[in-house]
């Protein structure tokens, strides 16, 4: 039978009725789950508010935060790509979620569609004993001995990149730091994590793939050829394979016992070989490559965010900047030609307080997505429906409890104030519970080193424009203007001769 327009036309009312019924059921399901929570009353079919999220994530999350703050519950609702979501403003409720990461409660996902990007077998998604065992295996990667080796690598790369920044700078033209910081952090992460096991061509391919990944994070999860999300997913697979190859090479080197560890993967493989000698133990190189990618993801974008905000906040607080420079000069002189030692870094208490205050007031990863594995009673009056994506806001927690929380005040982290202890539950930038960031000491060290070296070697001034300090999501938060600054050399003591 040949289909013609006239033969189809009689079915139009039925088709329209079915579509209308499906739209009604979807809207009804959203409202039923939302109940009394604040949030948009109407949402687009399937897409929900995904378009506004992708087009302007800053305003989208600001609205969700405002909704959540409008009631004593501290939660707001929305709908994205067929998924019901909750935004959690309350620190107490965020802690409750972090404390209940297990198969029969909440599952940490790291990204709303993270399993498609990162794969199923990932540190982020692990529970119970397997997760505890893996964290114990990772622990030797962050001992004082390991951190001191990383410190040498970090500052060497920081100085090399600062010299390049100065070569690019012009007296009458400001320099946007975001991509420069990102490139510096990518080289730092690669060198600290896998050191000599990535040759130059591998690094170039790595950087291209990581850029695919970064772009795909902020796009709609359309897993079809030609779409950014598909490119990101495929790039992650290649990155994990590369890192797995590095793990295999490191294991062979550590097994020979001819050299001491020189990067994070060496410490890891040394521990794996020790465990394998004591008991039956097996972890594939590709699995380790996947875990290394987790570290890279955590270290890369979060660190870039913190470095940019450190520059922006120090520029707008000259008294804090002067105190940092004075403290650093008491412990380290660039003219000496020496690098900052681990002992010297530990003595820089105010610089550490500045680093922690930067992370508090501008938490890089503002939210930590989880999925409810079951219907979970989050409050006396509200049960989170199974399958809901829940976004505890560590950013909002940072502005609860602390004295004058909107003020950039590093002294709150000094011994005489100890607000980090008094309001510990509100400082959630590194998470809480079983999945608390295992590399937070490394992250703080990196930020401290950058602050100490940057402020000692460079005179800088923001190129201020309207809204330059507003928050932009990329996907971590950065200044809206990409932190444009004018740079001048303050001291050339540690710059390479080529400068």
CSV table of C-alpha atoms in Angstrom, one decimal:
chain,number,residue,atom,x,y,z
A,1,UNK,CA,0.0,0.0,0.0
A,2,UNK,CA,1.5,3.4,-1.0
A,3,UNK,CA,1.6,6.0,1.7
A,4,UNK,CA,0.2,9.4,0.6
A,5,UNK,CA,-0.4,12.6,2.5
A,6,UNK,CA,-4.1,12.0,2.3
A,7,UNK,CA,-3.7,8.5,3.8
A,8,UNK,CA,-1.7,9.8,6.7
A,9,UNK,CA,-3.7,12.9,7.5
A,10,UNK,CA,-6.5,11.0,9.4
A,11,UNK,CA,-3.9,9.8,11.9
A,12,UNK,CA,-2.7,13.3,12.8
A,13,UNK,CA,-5.1,13.8,15.7
A,14,UNK,CA,-4.0,10.4,17.2
A,15,UNK,CA,-0.3,11.2,16.8
A,16,UNK,CA,-0.8,14.7,18.3
A,17,UNK,CA,-2.8,13.1,21.2
A,18,UNK,CA,-0.1,10.5,21.9
A,19,UNK,CA,2.7,13.2,21.9
A,20,UNK,CA,0.6,15.4,24.1
A,21,UNK,CA,0.0,12.5,26.5
A,22,UNK,CA,3.7,11.8,26.7
A,23,UNK,CA,4.6,15.4,27.3
A,24,UNK,CA,1.9,15.5,30.0
A,25,UNK,CA,3.2,12.4,31.7
A,26,UNK,CA,6.8,13.7,31.7
A,27,UNK,CA,5.7,17.0,33.2
A,28,UNK,CA,3.6,15.2,35.7
A,29,UNK,CA,6.5,13.0,36.7
A,30,UNK,CA,8.7,16.1,37.2
A,31,UNK,CA,6.2,17.9,39.4
A,32,UNK,CA,5.5,14.7,41.4
A,33,UNK,CA,9.2,14.3,42.2
A,34,UNK,CA,9.6,18.1,42.8
A,35,UNK,CA,6.7,18.3,45.3
A,36,UNK,CA,7.1,21.4,47.4
A,37,UNK,CA,10.7,22.2,46.4
A,38,UNK,CA,11.5,25.5,44.7
A,39,UNK,CA,12.4,25.4,41.0
A,40,UNK,CA,10.9,26.0,37.6
A,41,UNK,CA,7.3,25.0,37.4
A,42,UNK,CA,7.4,24.0,33.7
A,43,UNK,CA,10.2,22.4,31.8
A,44,UNK,CA,10.7,21.6,28.1
A,45,UNK,CA,10.1,18.0,27.2
A,46,UNK,CA,13.2,15.8,27.4
A,47,UNK,CA,15.7,18.7,27.2
A,48,UNK,CA,14.3,20.4,30.3
A,49,UNK,CA,16.6,23.4,31.0
A,50,UNK,CA,19.6,21.9,29.3
A,51,UNK,CA,19.8,24.7,26.7
A,52,UNK,CA,20.0,27.4,29.4
A,53,UNK,CA,22.6,25.3,31.3
A,54,UNK,CA,24.9,25.0,28.2
A,55,UNK,CA,24.3,28.6,27.0
A,56,UNK,CA,24.9,30.3,30.4
A,57,UNK,CA,26.0,27.9,33.1
A,58,UNK,CA,26.8,30.7,35.5
A,59,UNK,CA,23.3,32.1,35.6
A,60,UNK,CA,21.8,28.6,35.5
A,61,UNK,CA,23.5,27.6,38.7
A,62,UNK,CA,23.0,31.0,40.3
A,63,UNK,CA,19.3,30.6,39.8
A,64,UNK,CA,19.4,27.1,41.4
A,65,UNK,CA,21.3,28.5,44.3
A,66,UNK,CA,18.8,31.3,44.8
A,67,UNK,CA,15.9,28.8,44.6
A,68,UNK,CA,17.6,26.6,47.3
A,69,UNK,CA,18.3,29.6,49.6
A,70,UNK,CA,14.7,30.8,49.3
A,71,UNK,CA,13.5,28.0,51.7
A,72,UNK,CA,14.7,26.5,54.9
A,73,UNK,CA,15.0,23.1,53.2
A,74,UNK,CA,18.1,24.3,51.3
A,75,UNK,CA,17.3,22.3,48.2
A,76,UNK,CA,16.0,23.2,44.7
A,77,UNK,CA,14.9,21.1,41.7
A,78,UNK,CA,15.2,21.1,37.9
A,79,UNK,CA,15.2,18.8,34.9
A,80,UNK,CA,18.0,18.3,32.3
A,81,UNK,CA,18.1,15.8,29.4
A,82,UNK,CA,15.5,13.5,30.8
A,83,UNK,CA,17.0,13.6,34.3
A,84,UNK,CA,15.5,15.0,37.4
A,85,UNK,CA,18.1,17.0,39.4
A,86,UNK,CA,18.5,18.5,42.8
A,87,UNK,CA,20.8,21.4,43.9
A,88,UNK,CA,21.8,21.2,47.5
A,89,UNK,CA,22.7,24.5,49.2
A,90,UNK,CA,22.8,23.3,52.8
A,91,UNK,CA,26.3,22.2,54.2
A,92,UNK,CA,24.6,19.7,56.6
A,93,UNK,CA,22.8,18.0,53.7
A,94,UNK,CA,25.9,18.0,51.6
A,95,UNK,CA,27.8,16.2,54.4
A,96,UNK,CA,24.9,13.7,54.6
A,97,UNK,CA,25.3,12.9,50.9
A,98,UNK,CA,29.1,12.6,51.1
A,99,UNK,CA,28.8,10.3,54.1
A,100,UNK,CA,26.3,8.0,52.3
A,101,UNK,CA,28.3,7.1,49.2
A,102,UNK,CA,27.5,3.4,48.9
A,103,UNK,CA,25.6,1.0,46.6
A,104,UNK,CA,22.3,1.4,48.5
A,105,UNK,CA,22.5,5.3,48.8
A,106,UNK,CA,24.4,7.8,46.6
A,107,UNK,CA,26.9,7.1,43.9
A,108,UNK,CA,29.6,9.7,43.2
A,109,UNK,CA,29.7,10.4,39.4
A,110,UNK,CA,32.0,13.5,39.1
A,111,UNK,CA,30.0,14.6,36.0
A,112,UNK,CA,26.3,14.2,35.2
A,113,UNK,CA,27.2,11.9,32.4
A,114,UNK,CA,30.6,10.8,33.7
A,115,UNK,CA,30.2,7.0,33.3
A,116,UNK,CA,30.0,7.5,29.5
A,117,UNK,CA,33.1,9.7,29.6
A,118,UNK,CA,35.3,8.0,32.2
A,119,UNK,CA,34.1,4.4,31.9
A,120,UNK,CA,32.5,2.1,34.5
A,121,UNK,CA,35.6,0.9,36.3
A,122,UNK,CA,36.9,4.1,37.8
A,123,UNK,CA,38.1,5.4,41.2
A,124,UNK,CA,35.2,7.8,41.3
A,125,UNK,CA,32.6,5.0,41.1
A,126,UNK,CA,34.2,2.6,43.6
A,127,UNK,CA,32.7,1.6,46.9
A,128,UNK,CA,33.5,-0.2,50.1
A,129,UNK,CA,36.6,-2.4,50.6
A,130,UNK,CA,37.8,-2.2,47.0
A,131,UNK,CA,37.8,1.6,47.3
A,132,UNK,CA,39.6,1.5,50.6
A,133,UNK,CA,42.2,-0.9,49.3
A,134,UNK,CA,42.9,1.3,46.3
A,135,UNK,CA,43.3,4.4,48.4
A,136,UNK,CA,45.8,2.6,50.6
A,137,UNK,CA,47.7,1.7,47.5
A,138,UNK,CA,47.7,5.3,46.4
A,139,UNK,CA,48.8,6.7,49.8
A,140,UNK,CA,52.6,6.2,49.1
A,141,UNK,CA,52.2,8.6,46.1
A,142,UNK,CA,51.7,11.5,48.6
A,143,UNK,CA,54.2,10.9,51.3
A,144,UNK,CA,56.6,13.8,52.3
A,145,UNK,CA,59.3,12.1,50.3
A,146,UNK,CA,57.2,11.9,47.2
A,147,UNK,CA,55.8,15.4,47.7
A,148,UNK,CA,59.4,16.8,47.9
A,149,UNK,CA,60.2,15.2,44.5
A,150,UNK,CA,57.1,16.7,43.0
A,151,UNK,CA,57.9,20.1,44.5
A,152,UNK,CA,61.2,20.2,42.6
A,153,UNK,CA,59.4,19.4,39.4
A,154,UNK,CA,56.6,21.8,40.0
A,155,UNK,CA,58.7,24.9,40.6
A,156,UNK,CA,61.1,24.1,37.7
A,157,UNK,CA,58.1,24.1,35.3
A,158,UNK,CA,56.5,27.1,36.9
A,159,UNK,CA,59.7,29.2,36.4
A,160,UNK,CA,60.1,28.0,32.8
A,161,UNK,CA,56.5,29.1,32.0
A,162,UNK,CA,56.7,32.4,33.8
A,163,UNK,CA,59.7,33.2,31.6
A,164,UNK,CA,57.6,32.4,28.5
A,165,UNK,CA,54.8,34.6,29.8
A,166,UNK,CA,57.2,37.6,30.2
A,167,UNK,CA,58.5,37.0,26.7
A,168,UNK,CA,55.0,37.2,25.4
A,169,UNK,CA,53.9,40.2,27.4
A,170,UNK,CA,53.9,43.8,26.1
A,171,UNK,CA,53.8,47.0,28.1
A,172,UNK,CA,50.6,48.2,26.4
A,173,UNK,CA,48.8,44.9,26.0
A,174,UNK,CA,47.5,42.7,28.7
A,175,UNK,CA,47.9,38.9,28.6
A,176,UNK,CA,45.0,36.5,29.4
A,177,UNK,CA,46.4,33.9,31.8
A,178,UNK,CA,43.8,31.1,31.5
A,179,UNK,CA,45.2,29.1,28.6
A,180,UNK,CA,48.7,29.9,29.8
A,181,UNK,CA,48.0,28.5,33.3
A,182,UNK,CA,46.2,25.5,31.7
A,183,UNK,CA,49.2,24.7,29.6
A,184,UNK,CA,51.6,25.1,32.5
A,185,UNK,CA,49.4,22.8,34.7
A,186,UNK,CA,49.1,20.2,32.0
A,187,UNK,CA,52.9,20.0,31.6
A,188,UNK,CA,53.3,19.9,35.4
A,189,UNK,CA,50.7,17.1,35.8
A,190,UNK,CA,52.2,15.1,33.0
A,191,UNK,CA,55.7,15.4,34.4
A,192,UNK,CA,54.8,14.8,38.0
A,193,UNK,CA,52.5,11.9,37.3
A,194,UNK,CA,54.4,10.0,34.5
A,195,UNK,CA,57.7,11.9,34.2
A,196,UNK,CA,60.1,10.3,31.7
A,197,UNK,CA,57.5,7.9,30.3
A,198,UNK,CA,55.9,10.5,27.9
A,199,UNK,CA,58.1,11.5,25.0
A,200,UNK,CA,57.6,14.8,23.1
A,201,UNK,CA,55.4,13.3,20.4
A,202,UNK,CA,53.3,11.5,23.0
A,203,UNK,CA,52.9,14.8,24.9
A,204,UNK,CA,51.6,16.6,21.8
A,205,UNK,CA,49.0,13.9,21.1
A,206,UNK,CA,48.1,13.9,24.8
A,207,UNK,CA,47.5,17.6,24.8
A,208,UNK,CA,45.3,17.4,21.7
A,209,UNK,CA,43.2,14.6,23.3
A,210,UNK,CA,42.9,16.4,26.6
A,211,UNK,CA,41.6,19.5,24.7
A,212,UNK,CA,38.9,17.3,23.1
A,213,UNK,CA,38.0,16.0,26.6
A,214,UNK,CA,37.8,19.5,28.1
A,215,UNK,CA,35.5,20.8,25.3
A,216,UNK,CA,33.2,17.8,25.5
A,217,UNK,CA,32.7,18.3,29.3
A,218,UNK,CA,30.7,21.4,28.6
A,219,UNK,CA,28.6,20.1,25.7
A,220,UNK,CA,25.3,18.2,25.5
A,221,UNK,CA,25.9,14.4,26.0
A,222,UNK,CA,25.2,13.5,22.3
A,223,UNK,CA,27.3,10.4,21.7
A,224,UNK,CA,27.2,10.5,17.9
A,225,UNK,CA,30.0,11.0,15.3
A,226,UNK,CA,30.9,14.7,14.9
A,227,UNK,CA,29.6,15.8,18.3
A,228,UNK,CA,32.0,17.1,20.9
A,229,UNK,CA,30.8,14.6,23.6
A,230,UNK,CA,31.7,11.7,21.3
A,231,UNK,CA,35.1,13.2,20.6
A,232,UNK,CA,35.7,13.6,24.3
A,233,UNK,CA,34.7,10.0,25.1
A,234,UNK,CA,37.0,8.6,22.4
A,235,UNK,CA,39.8,11.0,23.5
A,236,UNK,CA,39.5,9.7,27.1
A,237,UNK,CA,40.0,6.1,25.8
A,238,UNK,CA,43.2,7.1,24.0
A,239,UNK,CA,44.5,9.0,27.1
A,240,UNK,CA,43.9,6.0,29.3
A,241,UNK,CA,45.7,3.8,26.9
A,242,UNK,CA,48.7,6.2,26.9
A,243,UNK,CA,48.8,6.4,30.7
A,244,UNK,CA,48.5,2.6,30.9
A,245,UNK,CA,51.6,2.3,28.7
A,246,UNK,CA,53.4,4.6,31.0
A,247,UNK,CA,52.5,2.5,34.0
A,248,UNK,CA,53.9,-0.6,32.3
A,249,UNK,CA,57.2,1.1,31.5
A,250,UNK,CA,57.4,2.4,35.1
A,251,UNK,CA,56.8,-1.1,36.5
A,252,UNK,CA,59.6,-2.5,34.5
A,253,UNK,CA,61.9,0.2,35.7
A,254,UNK,CA,60.9,-0.2,39.3
A,255,UNK,CA,61.2,-4.0,39.1
A,256,UNK,CA,64.8,-3.6,38.0
A,257,UNK,CA,65.5,-1.7,41.2
A,258,UNK,CA,68.3,0.3,39.6
A,259,UNK,CA,66.8,3.8,40.1
A,260,UNK,CA,64.8,5.6,42.7
A,261,UNK,CA,61.2,6.8,41.9
A,262,UNK,CA,61.2,10.1,40.0
A,263,UNK,CA,57.5,10.6,39.5
A,264,UNK,CA,54.1,9.6,40.9
A,265,UNK,CA,53.7,6.5,38.8
A,266,UNK,CA,57.1,5.2,40.0
A,267,UNK,CA,55.9,5.4,43.6
A,268,UNK,CA,52.7,3.7,42.7
A,269,UNK,CA,54.4,0.8,40.8
A,270,UNK,CA,56.9,0.4,43.6
A,271,UNK,CA,54.0,-0.1,46.0
A,272,UNK,CA,52.3,-2.5,43.6
A,273,UNK,CA,55.4,-4.6,43.3
A,274,UNK,CA,55.6,-4.7,47.1
A,275,UNK,CA,52.0,-5.8,47.4
A,276,UNK,CA,52.4,-8.4,44.6
A,277,UNK,CA,55.4,-9.9,46.5
A,278,UNK,CA,53.3,-10.2,49.7
A,279,UNK,CA,50.1,-11.7,48.3
A,280,UNK,CA,48.3,-12.4,45.1
A,281,UNK,CA,47.6,-9.0,43.6
A,282,UNK,CA,46.6,-7.9,40.2
A,283,UNK,CA,45.7,-4.6,38.7
A,284,UNK,CA,46.0,-4.1,34.9
A,285,UNK,CA,48.0,-1.3,33.5
A,286,UNK,CA,45.0,0.0,31.7
A,287,UNK,CA,43.1,0.2,35.1
A,288,UNK,CA,46.0,2.2,36.5
A,289,UNK,CA,45.9,4.4,33.4
A,290,UNK,CA,42.3,5.1,34.2
A,291,UNK,CA,43.0,6.1,37.8
A,292,UNK,CA,45.9,8.3,36.6
A,293,UNK,CA,43.5,10.0,34.3
A,294,UNK,CA,41.3,10.7,37.4
A,295,UNK,CA,44.3,12.4,39.0
A,296,UNK,CA,45.1,14.4,35.9
A,297,UNK,CA,41.5,15.6,35.6
A,298,UNK,CA,41.4,16.6,39.3
A,299,UNK,CA,44.8,18.3,39.2
A,300,UNK,CA,44.5,20.0,35.9
A,301,UNK,CA,41.3,22.1,35.7
A,302,UNK,CA,40.9,22.7,39.5
A,303,UNK,CA,44.5,23.9,39.7
A,304,UNK,CA,44.1,26.2,36.8
A,305,UNK,CA,41.1,27.8,38.4
A,306,UNK,CA,42.9,28.3,41.7
A,307,UNK,CA,45.9,29.9,40.1
A,308,UNK,CA,43.8,32.4,38.2
A,309,UNK,CA,41.8,33.4,41.2
A,310,UNK,CA,45.0,33.7,43.3
A,311,UNK,CA,46.3,36.3,40.8
A,312,UNK,CA,42.9,38.1,40.7
A,313,UNK,CA,42.5,38.2,44.5
A,314,UNK,CA,46.1,39.2,45.2
A,315,UNK,CA,45.8,42.1,42.7
A,316,UNK,CA,42.7,43.4,44.4
A,317,UNK,CA,44.2,43.0,47.9
A,318,UNK,CA,47.6,44.7,47.8
A,319,UNK,CA,48.1,44.4,51.6
A,320,UNK,CA,47.8,40.7,51.4
A,321,UNK,CA,50.2,40.6,48.4
A,322,UNK,CA,52.7,42.7,50.4
A,323,UNK,CA,52.5,40.2,53.3
A,324,UNK,CA,53.1,37.3,51.0
A,325,UNK,CA,56.1,38.9,49.4
A,326,UNK,CA,57.5,39.7,52.8
A,327,UNK,CA,57.1,36.2,54.1
A,328,UNK,CA,58.5,34.5,51.1
A,329,UNK,CA,61.6,36.8,51.2
A,330,UNK,CA,62.3,35.7,54.7
A,331,UNK,CA,62.6,32.1,53.7
A,332,UNK,CA,63.7,32.2,50.0
A,333,UNK,CA,65.7,34.5,47.7
A,334,UNK,CA,65.4,34.1,44.0
A,335,UNK,CA,68.8,35.7,43.6
A,336,UNK,CA,70.3,32.7,45.4
A,337,UNK,CA,69.6,30.6,42.4
A,338,UNK,CA,68.3,27.9,44.7
A,339,UNK,CA,64.8,26.4,44.5
A,340,UNK,CA,62.3,26.5,47.4
A,341,UNK,CA,62.8,23.4,49.6
A,342,UNK,CA,60.0,21.4,51.2
A,343,UNK,CA,61.1,22.8,54.6
A,344,UNK,CA,61.0,26.4,53.4
A,345,UNK,CA,57.6,25.8,51.9
A,346,UNK,CA,56.2,24.5,55.2
A,347,UNK,CA,57.4,27.6,57.0
A,348,UNK,CA,55.4,29.9,54.8
A,349,UNK,CA,52.3,29.8,57.0
A,350,UNK,CA,50.7,33.0,55.6
A,351,UNK,CA,51.2,31.9,52.0
A,352,UNK,CA,49.5,28.6,52.9
A,353,UNK,CA,46.6,30.6,54.5
A,354,UNK,CA,46.3,32.6,51.3
A,355,UNK,CA,46.2,29.4,49.2
A,356,UNK,CA,43.5,27.9,51.4
A,357,UNK,CA,41.5,31.1,51.4
A,358,UNK,CA,41.6,31.2,47.6
A,359,UNK,CA,40.3,27.7,47.5
A,360,UNK,CA,37.6,28.5,50.0
A,361,UNK,CA,36.2,31.7,48.4
A,362,UNK,CA,36.5,30.3,44.9
A,363,UNK,CA,36.1,26.5,45.2
A,364,UNK,CA,37.3,25.3,41.7
A,365,UNK,CA,34.8,22.5,41.3
A,366,UNK,CA,31.7,24.2,42.7
A,367,UNK,CA,29.6,21.1,42.8
A,368,UNK,CA,30.1,17.3,43.3
A,369,UNK,CA,27.4,15.4,41.3
A,370,UNK,CA,26.0,12.2,42.8
A,371,UNK,CA,23.2,9.9,41.6
A,372,UNK,CA,20.7,8.4,44.1
A,373,UNK,CA,20.9,4.6,43.8
A,374,UNK,CA,17.7,4.2,45.8
A,375,UNK,CA,14.9,6.4,47.2
A,376,UNK,CA,16.8,8.2,49.9
A,377,UNK,CA,15.2,10.2,52.8
A,378,UNK,CA,17.4,13.3,52.7
A,379,UNK,CA,15.2,15.3,55.2
A,380,UNK,CA,12.3,14.5,57.4
A,381,UNK,CA,9.9,15.8,54.7
A,382,UNK,CA,11.7,15.0,51.4
A,383,UNK,CA,12.9,11.7,49.9
A,384,UNK,CA,15.2,11.9,46.9
A,385,UNK,CA,13.8,9.7,44.2
A,386,UNK,CA,16.0,6.9,42.8
A,387,UNK,CA,17.9,8.0,39.7
A,388,UNK,CA,18.0,11.7,40.7
A,389,UNK,CA,21.3,13.6,40.0
A,390,UNK,CA,22.1,15.5,43.2
A,391,UNK,CA,24.5,18.4,43.2
A,392,UNK,CA,25.9,19.3,46.6
A,393,UNK,CA,27.3,22.8,46.3
A,394,UNK,CA,30.7,23.0,48.0
A,395,UNK,CA,30.8,26.6,46.7
A,396,UNK,CA,27.8,27.6,48.7
A,397,UNK,CA,29.1,25.8,51.8
A,398,UNK,CA,32.2,28.0,51.7
A,399,UNK,CA,30.0,31.0,52.5
A,400,UNK,CA,28.2,29.5,55.5
A,401,UNK,CA,29.5,29.8,59.0
A,402,UNK,CA,32.7,31.7,58.4
A,403,UNK,CA,33.2,35.2,59.8
A,404,UNK,CA,32.4,37.7,57.0
A,405,UNK,CA,32.4,34.9,54.4
A,406,UNK,CA,32.3,37.1,51.4
A,407,UNK,CA,35.5,38.8,52.5
A,408,UNK,CA,38.9,37.6,51.2
A,409,UNK,CA,40.6,37.1,54.5
A,410,UNK,CA,43.5,34.6,54.7
A,411,UNK,CA,44.0,35.3,58.4
A,412,UNK,CA,40.9,33.1,59.1
A,413,UNK,CA,43.3,30.2,58.3
A,414,UNK,CA,46.1,31.3,60.7
A,415,UNK,CA,46.7,29.8,64.1
A,416,UNK,CA,45.2,32.7,66.1
A,417,UNK,CA,41.8,32.4,64.3
A,418,UNK,CA,41.6,28.7,63.3
A,419,UNK,CA,38.3,29.2,61.4
A,420,UNK,CA,39.3,26.2,59.3
A,421,UNK,CA,38.8,24.1,62.4
A,422,UNK,CA,35.9,25.9,63.9
A,423,UNK,CA,34.0,25.8,60.5
A,424,UNK,CA,35.6,22.6,59.2
A,425,UNK,CA,32.2,21.2,58.0
A,426,UNK,CA,31.8,24.2,55.7
A,427,UNK,CA,35.2,23.9,54.0
A,428,UNK,CA,34.3,21.3,51.4
A,429,UNK,CA,36.4,22.3,48.5
A,430,UNK,CA,38.3,18.9,48.7
A,431,UNK,CA,35.1,17.0,49.5
A,432,UNK,CA,34.4,14.9,52.6
A,433,UNK,CA,33.9,11.3,53.5
A,434,UNK,CA,35.3,8.2,51.8
A,435,UNK,CA,36.0,10.1,48.5
A,436,UNK,CA,37.7,13.1,50.0
A,437,UNK,CA,40.5,14.3,47.7
A,438,UNK,CA,43.6,12.1,48.3
A,439,UNK,CA,45.9,14.7,46.6
A,440,UNK,CA,44.8,17.8,48.5
A,441,UNK,CA,48.3,18.4,50.0
A,442,UNK,CA,49.8,18.2,46.5
A,443,UNK,CA,47.2,20.7,45.3
A,444,UNK,CA,47.9,23.2,48.1
A,445,UNK,CA,51.7,22.8,47.6
A,446,UNK,CA,51.3,23.6,43.9
A,447,UNK,CA,49.2,26.7,44.6
A,448,UNK,CA,51.6,27.9,47.3
A,449,UNK,CA,54.6,27.4,45.0
A,450,UNK,CA,52.9,29.4,42.3
A,451,UNK,CA,52.0,32.2,44.6
A,452,UNK,CA,55.5,32.4,46.1
A,453,UNK,CA,57.3,32.3,42.8
A,454,UNK,CA,54.9,34.4,40.8
A,455,UNK,CA,54.7,37.2,43.3
A,456,UNK,CA,58.5,37.2,43.9
A,457,UNK,CA,59.6,37.2,40.3
A,458,UNK,CA,56.8,39.3,38.6
A,459,UNK,CA,55.1,42.6,39.0
A,460,UNK,CA,51.5,42.3,37.8
A,461,UNK,CA,48.5,44.4,37.4
A,462,UNK,CA,45.0,43.4,36.2
A,463,UNK,CA,43.6,44.9,33.1
A,464,UNK,CA,40.3,45.7,34.7
A,465,UNK,CA,37.1,45.7,32.7
A,466,UNK,CA,33.4,45.6,33.6
A,467,UNK,CA,32.5,42.2,35.0
A,468,UNK,CA,36.1,40.9,34.7
A,469,UNK,CA,35.8,39.2,38.1
A,470,UNK,CA,32.5,37.6,37.4
A,471,UNK,CA,32.5,33.8,37.4
A,472,UNK,CA,32.6,31.8,34.2
A,473,UNK,CA,32.4,27.9,34.0
A,474,UNK,CA,34.9,26.2,31.8
A,475,UNK,CA,34.0,23.7,33.5
A,476,UNK,CA,35.7,24.8,36.7
A,477,UNK,CA,35.2,28.4,37.6
A,478,UNK,CA,37.5,31.2,36.3
A,479,UNK,CA,37.4,35.0,36.1
A,480,UNK,CA,35.1,36.0,33.2
A,481,UNK,CA,37.9,37.9,31.4
A,482,UNK,CA,40.3,34.9,31.6
A,483,UNK,CA,42.3,37.0,34.1
A,484,UNK,CA,44.0,39.5,31.8
A,485,UNK,CA,47.1,41.1,33.4
A,486,UNK,CA,50.1,43.3,32.5
A,487,UNK,CA,53.4,41.6,33.5
A,488,UNK,CA,56.8,43.0,34.2
A,489,UNK,CA,59.9,41.2,35.6
A,490,UNK,CA,60.4,42.0,39.2
A,491,UNK,CA,63.5,39.7,39.7
A,492,UNK,CA,65.3,37.6,37.1
A,493,UNK,CA,67.2,35.5,39.6
A,494,UNK,CA,65.7,32.2,38.6
A,495,UNK,CA,64.8,32.8,35.0
A,496,UNK,CA,66.7,30.8,32.3
A,497,UNK,CA,69.4,32.7,30.4
A,498,UNK,CA,67.2,32.7,27.3
A,499,UNK,CA,64.9,35.3,28.9
